[in-house]
GROMACS .gro file of C-alpha atoms in nm:
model
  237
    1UNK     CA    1   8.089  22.964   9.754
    2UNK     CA    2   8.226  23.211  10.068
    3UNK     CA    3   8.545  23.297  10.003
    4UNK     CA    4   8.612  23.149   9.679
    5UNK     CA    5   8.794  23.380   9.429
    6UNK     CA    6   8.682  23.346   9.005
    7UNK     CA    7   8.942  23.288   8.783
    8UNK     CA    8   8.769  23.284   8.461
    9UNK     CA    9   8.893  22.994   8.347
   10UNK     CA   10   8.677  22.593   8.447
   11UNK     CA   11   8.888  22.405   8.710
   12UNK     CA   12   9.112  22.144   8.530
   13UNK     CA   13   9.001  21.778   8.557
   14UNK     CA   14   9.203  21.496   8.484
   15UNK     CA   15   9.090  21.300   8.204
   16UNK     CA   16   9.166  20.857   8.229
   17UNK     CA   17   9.437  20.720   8.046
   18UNK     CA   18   9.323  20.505   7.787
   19UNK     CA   19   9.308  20.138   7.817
   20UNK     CA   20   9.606  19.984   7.607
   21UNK     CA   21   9.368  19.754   7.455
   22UNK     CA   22   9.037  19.760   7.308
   23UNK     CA   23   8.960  19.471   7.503
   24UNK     CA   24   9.088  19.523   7.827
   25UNK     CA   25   8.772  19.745   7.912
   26UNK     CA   26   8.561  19.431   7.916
   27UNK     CA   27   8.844  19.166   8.041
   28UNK     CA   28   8.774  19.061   8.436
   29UNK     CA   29   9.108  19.159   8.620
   30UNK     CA   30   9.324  18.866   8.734
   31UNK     CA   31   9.256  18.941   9.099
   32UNK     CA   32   8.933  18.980   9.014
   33UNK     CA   33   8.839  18.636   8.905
   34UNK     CA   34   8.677  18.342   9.123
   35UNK     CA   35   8.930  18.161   9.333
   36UNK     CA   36   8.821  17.836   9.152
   37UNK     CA   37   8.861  17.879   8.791
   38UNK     CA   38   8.691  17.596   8.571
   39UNK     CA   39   8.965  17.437   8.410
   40UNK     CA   40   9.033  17.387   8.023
   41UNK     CA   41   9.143  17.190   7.809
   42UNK     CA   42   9.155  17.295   7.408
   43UNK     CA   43   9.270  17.021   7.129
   44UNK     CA   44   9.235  17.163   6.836
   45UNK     CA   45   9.481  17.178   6.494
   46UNK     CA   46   9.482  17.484   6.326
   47UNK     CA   47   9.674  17.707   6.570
   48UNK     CA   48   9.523  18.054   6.484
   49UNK     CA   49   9.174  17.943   6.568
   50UNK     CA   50   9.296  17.737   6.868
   51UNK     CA   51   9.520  18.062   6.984
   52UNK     CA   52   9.192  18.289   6.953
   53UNK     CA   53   9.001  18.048   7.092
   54UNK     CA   54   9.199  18.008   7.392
   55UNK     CA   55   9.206  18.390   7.420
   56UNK     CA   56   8.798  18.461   7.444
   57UNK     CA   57   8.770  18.209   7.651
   58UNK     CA   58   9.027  18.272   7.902
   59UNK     CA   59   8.856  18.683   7.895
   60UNK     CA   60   8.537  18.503   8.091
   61UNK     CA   61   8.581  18.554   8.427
   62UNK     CA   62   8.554  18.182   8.574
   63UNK     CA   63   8.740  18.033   8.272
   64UNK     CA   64   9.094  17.971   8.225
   65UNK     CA   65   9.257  17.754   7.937
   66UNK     CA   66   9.502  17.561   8.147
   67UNK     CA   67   9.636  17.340   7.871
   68UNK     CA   68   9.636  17.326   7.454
   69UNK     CA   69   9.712  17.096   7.232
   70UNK     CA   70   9.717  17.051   6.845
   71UNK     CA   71   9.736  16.661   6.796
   72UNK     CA   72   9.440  16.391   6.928
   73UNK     CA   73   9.765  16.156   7.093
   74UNK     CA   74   9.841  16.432   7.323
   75UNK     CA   75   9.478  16.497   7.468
   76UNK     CA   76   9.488  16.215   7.732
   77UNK     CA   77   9.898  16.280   7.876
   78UNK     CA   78   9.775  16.673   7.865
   79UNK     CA   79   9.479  16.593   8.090
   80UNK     CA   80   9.655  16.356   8.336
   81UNK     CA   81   9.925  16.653   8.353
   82UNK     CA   82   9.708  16.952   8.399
   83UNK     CA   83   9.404  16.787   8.509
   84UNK     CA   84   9.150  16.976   8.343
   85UNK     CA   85   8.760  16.996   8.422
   86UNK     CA   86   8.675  17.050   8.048
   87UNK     CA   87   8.783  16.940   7.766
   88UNK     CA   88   8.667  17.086   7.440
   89UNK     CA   89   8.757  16.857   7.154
   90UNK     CA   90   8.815  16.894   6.800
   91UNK     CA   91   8.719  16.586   6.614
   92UNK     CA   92   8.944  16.560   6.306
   93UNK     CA   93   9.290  16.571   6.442
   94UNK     CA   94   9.615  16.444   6.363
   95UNK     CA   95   9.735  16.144   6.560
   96UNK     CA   96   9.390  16.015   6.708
   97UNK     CA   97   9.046  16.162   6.637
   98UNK     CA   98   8.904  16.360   6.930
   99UNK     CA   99   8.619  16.056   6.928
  100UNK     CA  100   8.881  15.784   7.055
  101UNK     CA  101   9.017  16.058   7.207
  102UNK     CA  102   8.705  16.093   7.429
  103UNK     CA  103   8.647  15.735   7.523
  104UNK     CA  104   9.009  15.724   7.648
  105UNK     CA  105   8.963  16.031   7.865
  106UNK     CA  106   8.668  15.848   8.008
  107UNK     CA  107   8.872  15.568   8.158
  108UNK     CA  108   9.127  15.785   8.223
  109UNK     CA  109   9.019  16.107   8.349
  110UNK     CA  110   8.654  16.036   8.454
  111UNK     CA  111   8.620  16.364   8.638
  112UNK     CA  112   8.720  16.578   8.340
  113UNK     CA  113   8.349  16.614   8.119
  114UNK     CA  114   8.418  16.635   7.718
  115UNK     CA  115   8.275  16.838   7.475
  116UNK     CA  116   8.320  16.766   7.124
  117UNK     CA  117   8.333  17.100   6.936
  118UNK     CA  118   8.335  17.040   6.588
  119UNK     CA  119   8.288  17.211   6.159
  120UNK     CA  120   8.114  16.861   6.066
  121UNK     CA  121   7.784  16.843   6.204
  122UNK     CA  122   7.757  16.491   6.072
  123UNK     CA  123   7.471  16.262   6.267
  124UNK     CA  124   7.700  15.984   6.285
  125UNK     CA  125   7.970  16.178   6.502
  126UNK     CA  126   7.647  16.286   6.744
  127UNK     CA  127   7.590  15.919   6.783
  128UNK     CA  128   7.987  15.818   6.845
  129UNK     CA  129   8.056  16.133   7.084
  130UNK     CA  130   7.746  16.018   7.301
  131UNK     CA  131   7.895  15.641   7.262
  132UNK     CA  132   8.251  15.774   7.393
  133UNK     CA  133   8.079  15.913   7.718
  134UNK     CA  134   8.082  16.278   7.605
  135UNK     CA  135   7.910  16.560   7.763
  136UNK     CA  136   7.814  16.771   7.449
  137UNK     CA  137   7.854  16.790   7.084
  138UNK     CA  138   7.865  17.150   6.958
  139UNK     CA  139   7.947  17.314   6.640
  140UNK     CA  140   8.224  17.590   6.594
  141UNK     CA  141   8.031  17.870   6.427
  142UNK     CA  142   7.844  18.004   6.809
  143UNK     CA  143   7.912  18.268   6.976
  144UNK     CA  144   8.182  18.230   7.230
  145UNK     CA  145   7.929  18.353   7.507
  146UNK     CA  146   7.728  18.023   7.424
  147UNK     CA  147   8.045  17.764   7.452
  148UNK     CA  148   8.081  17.939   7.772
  149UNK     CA  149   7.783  17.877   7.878
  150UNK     CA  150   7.780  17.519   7.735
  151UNK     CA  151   8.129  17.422   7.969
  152UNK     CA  152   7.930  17.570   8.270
  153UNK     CA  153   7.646  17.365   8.171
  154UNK     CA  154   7.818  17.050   8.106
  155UNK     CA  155   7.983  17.103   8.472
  156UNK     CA  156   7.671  17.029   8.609
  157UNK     CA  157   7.600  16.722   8.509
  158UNK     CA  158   7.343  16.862   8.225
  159UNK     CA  159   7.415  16.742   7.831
  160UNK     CA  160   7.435  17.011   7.594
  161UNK     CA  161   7.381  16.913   7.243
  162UNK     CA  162   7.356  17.172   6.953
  163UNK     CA  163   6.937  17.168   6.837
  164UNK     CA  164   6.997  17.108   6.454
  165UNK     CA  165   7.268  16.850   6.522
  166UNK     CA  166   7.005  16.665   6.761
  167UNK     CA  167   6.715  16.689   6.450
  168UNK     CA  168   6.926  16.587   6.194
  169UNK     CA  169   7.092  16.249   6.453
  170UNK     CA  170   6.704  16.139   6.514
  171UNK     CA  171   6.619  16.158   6.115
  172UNK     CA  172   6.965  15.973   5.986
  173UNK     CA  173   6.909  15.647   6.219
  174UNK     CA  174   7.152  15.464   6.335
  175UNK     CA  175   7.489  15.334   6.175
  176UNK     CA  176   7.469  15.075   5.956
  177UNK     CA  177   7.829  14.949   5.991
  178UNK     CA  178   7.904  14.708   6.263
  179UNK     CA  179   8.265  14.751   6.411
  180UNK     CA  180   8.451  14.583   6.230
  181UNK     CA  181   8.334  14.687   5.905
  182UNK     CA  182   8.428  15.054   5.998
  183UNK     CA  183   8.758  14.949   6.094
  184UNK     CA  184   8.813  14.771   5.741
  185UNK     CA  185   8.707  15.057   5.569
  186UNK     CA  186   8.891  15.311   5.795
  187UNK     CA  187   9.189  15.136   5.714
  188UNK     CA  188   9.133  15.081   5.314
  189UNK     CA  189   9.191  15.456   5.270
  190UNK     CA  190   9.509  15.549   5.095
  191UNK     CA  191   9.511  15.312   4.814
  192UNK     CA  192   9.535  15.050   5.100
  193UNK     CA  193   9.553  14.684   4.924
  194UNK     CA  194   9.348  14.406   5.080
  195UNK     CA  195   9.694  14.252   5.222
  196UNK     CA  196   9.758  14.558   5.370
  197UNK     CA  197   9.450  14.555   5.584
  198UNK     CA  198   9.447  14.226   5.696
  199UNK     CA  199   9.783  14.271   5.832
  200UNK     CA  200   9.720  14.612   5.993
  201UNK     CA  201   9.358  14.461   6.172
  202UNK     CA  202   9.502  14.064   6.218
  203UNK     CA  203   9.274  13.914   6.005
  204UNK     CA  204   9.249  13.664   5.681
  205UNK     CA  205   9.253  13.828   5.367
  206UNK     CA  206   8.923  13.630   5.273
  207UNK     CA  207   8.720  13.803   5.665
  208UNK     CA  208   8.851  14.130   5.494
  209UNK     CA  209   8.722  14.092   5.151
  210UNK     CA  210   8.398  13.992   5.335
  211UNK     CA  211   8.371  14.320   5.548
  212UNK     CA  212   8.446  14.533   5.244
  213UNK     CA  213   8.155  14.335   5.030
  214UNK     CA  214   7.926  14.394   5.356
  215UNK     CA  215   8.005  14.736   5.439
  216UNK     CA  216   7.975  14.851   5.005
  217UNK     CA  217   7.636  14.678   4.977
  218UNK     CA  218   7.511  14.831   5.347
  219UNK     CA  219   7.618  15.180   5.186
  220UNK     CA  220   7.447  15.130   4.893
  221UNK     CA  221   7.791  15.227   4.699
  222UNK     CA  222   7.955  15.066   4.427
  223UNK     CA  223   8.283  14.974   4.585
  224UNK     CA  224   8.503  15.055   4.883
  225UNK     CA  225   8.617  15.390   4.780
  226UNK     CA  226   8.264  15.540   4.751
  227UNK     CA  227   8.180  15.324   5.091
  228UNK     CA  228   8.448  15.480   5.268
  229UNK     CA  229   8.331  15.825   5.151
  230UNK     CA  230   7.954  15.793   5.192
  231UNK     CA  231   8.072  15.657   5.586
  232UNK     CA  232   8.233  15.932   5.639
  233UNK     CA  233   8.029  16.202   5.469
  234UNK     CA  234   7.752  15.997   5.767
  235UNK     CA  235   8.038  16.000   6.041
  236UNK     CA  236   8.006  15.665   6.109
  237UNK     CA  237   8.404  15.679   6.088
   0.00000   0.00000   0.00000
């Protein structure tokens, strides 16, 4: 170039600092997200895997975890308070199971869609999330990027049901158990006696007796301990 004078030595450029993260490179900036965020609500138990699930979701860009909780009681005062548009719900929880959990958030909270995410890809639970009014039943081990695009999904109106889980549901048939005869056997667990149930449900000792000889002989099971197991092992409790 005219006039330019050679130093013999390249012209210094400044080099970027390094992000302070290894994630931050791929994190939308918080100025840079959507004005309308889809809302979220996590219940799940084990805090590390509700703390890093709560983390890659809120690094989507039109996601943010608004409220979490670790117990199934405190799903439906949690959504009234931070009125969520999603909830994603664990299934075995302390307190209340994220099933009854569901069908109280449908009275409740009818705008707010439910997904049950889950280990136990049991047909039974299929069948009772779909009974509780949920939007989806999905299992914990996909990608984030897919539960992502399951809550965008499920905002639409659409179901979203993992494959496999949908097979296996069609294969099993339906429960066996009425009602009542889960209820018995939900509440014979713990070395529960037969007085003890009938005063925890309200009923005669001889109507419990009754639902436990039903419920053993509908299982196929010996007696109410294996009944209980081979229900749940189905998730028909």
């Amino acid at each position: 170039m005219l006039g330019a004078r050679h130093t013999g030595t390249a012209p210094h450029r400044a080099h970027p600092a390094p992000a302070p993260y290894p994630w931050a490179v791929n994190e939308m900036p918080r100025d840079h997200r959507p004005a309308k965020s889809i809302r979220v609500l996590l219940a799940e138990d084990q805090g590390m895997m509700r703390g890093a699930l709560a983390l890659l979701l809120g690094m989507e860009a039109d996601i943010q975890v608004v409220a979490q909780v670790g117990a199934g009681d405190e799903i439906v005062d949690a959504a009234l308070i931070h009125r969520p548009d999603v909830a994603l719900l664990d299934i075995e929880l302390p307190g209340k199971s994220g099933l009854d959990a569901a069908a109280e958030l449908r009275d409740e909270a009818p705008d707010c869609r439910v997904l049950i995410l889950t280990t136990f890809g049991r047909p039974g639970y299929l069948r009772r999330a779909m009974e509780a009014g949920a939007a989806g039943f999905l299992v914990k081990d996909g990608p984030v990027e897919e539960l992502a695009s399951c809550i965008r999904r499920a905002l639409t109106g659409e179901t979203v049901i993992d494959p496999a889980l949908a097979a296996a549901a069609l294969s099993a048939g339906p429960n066996p158990l009425t009602s009542r005869e889960c209820d018995v056997l939900s509440a014979s667990a713990d070395g529960a006696t037969v007085a003890d149930i009938a005063a925890a449900l309200h009923l005669s000792e001889s109507t419990v007796r009754n639902y436990l000889s039903s419920a053993i002989g509908k299982t196929g099971t010996r007696n109410r301990t294996e009944a209980l197991r081979e229900a749940r092992q189905q998730g028909w409790v």
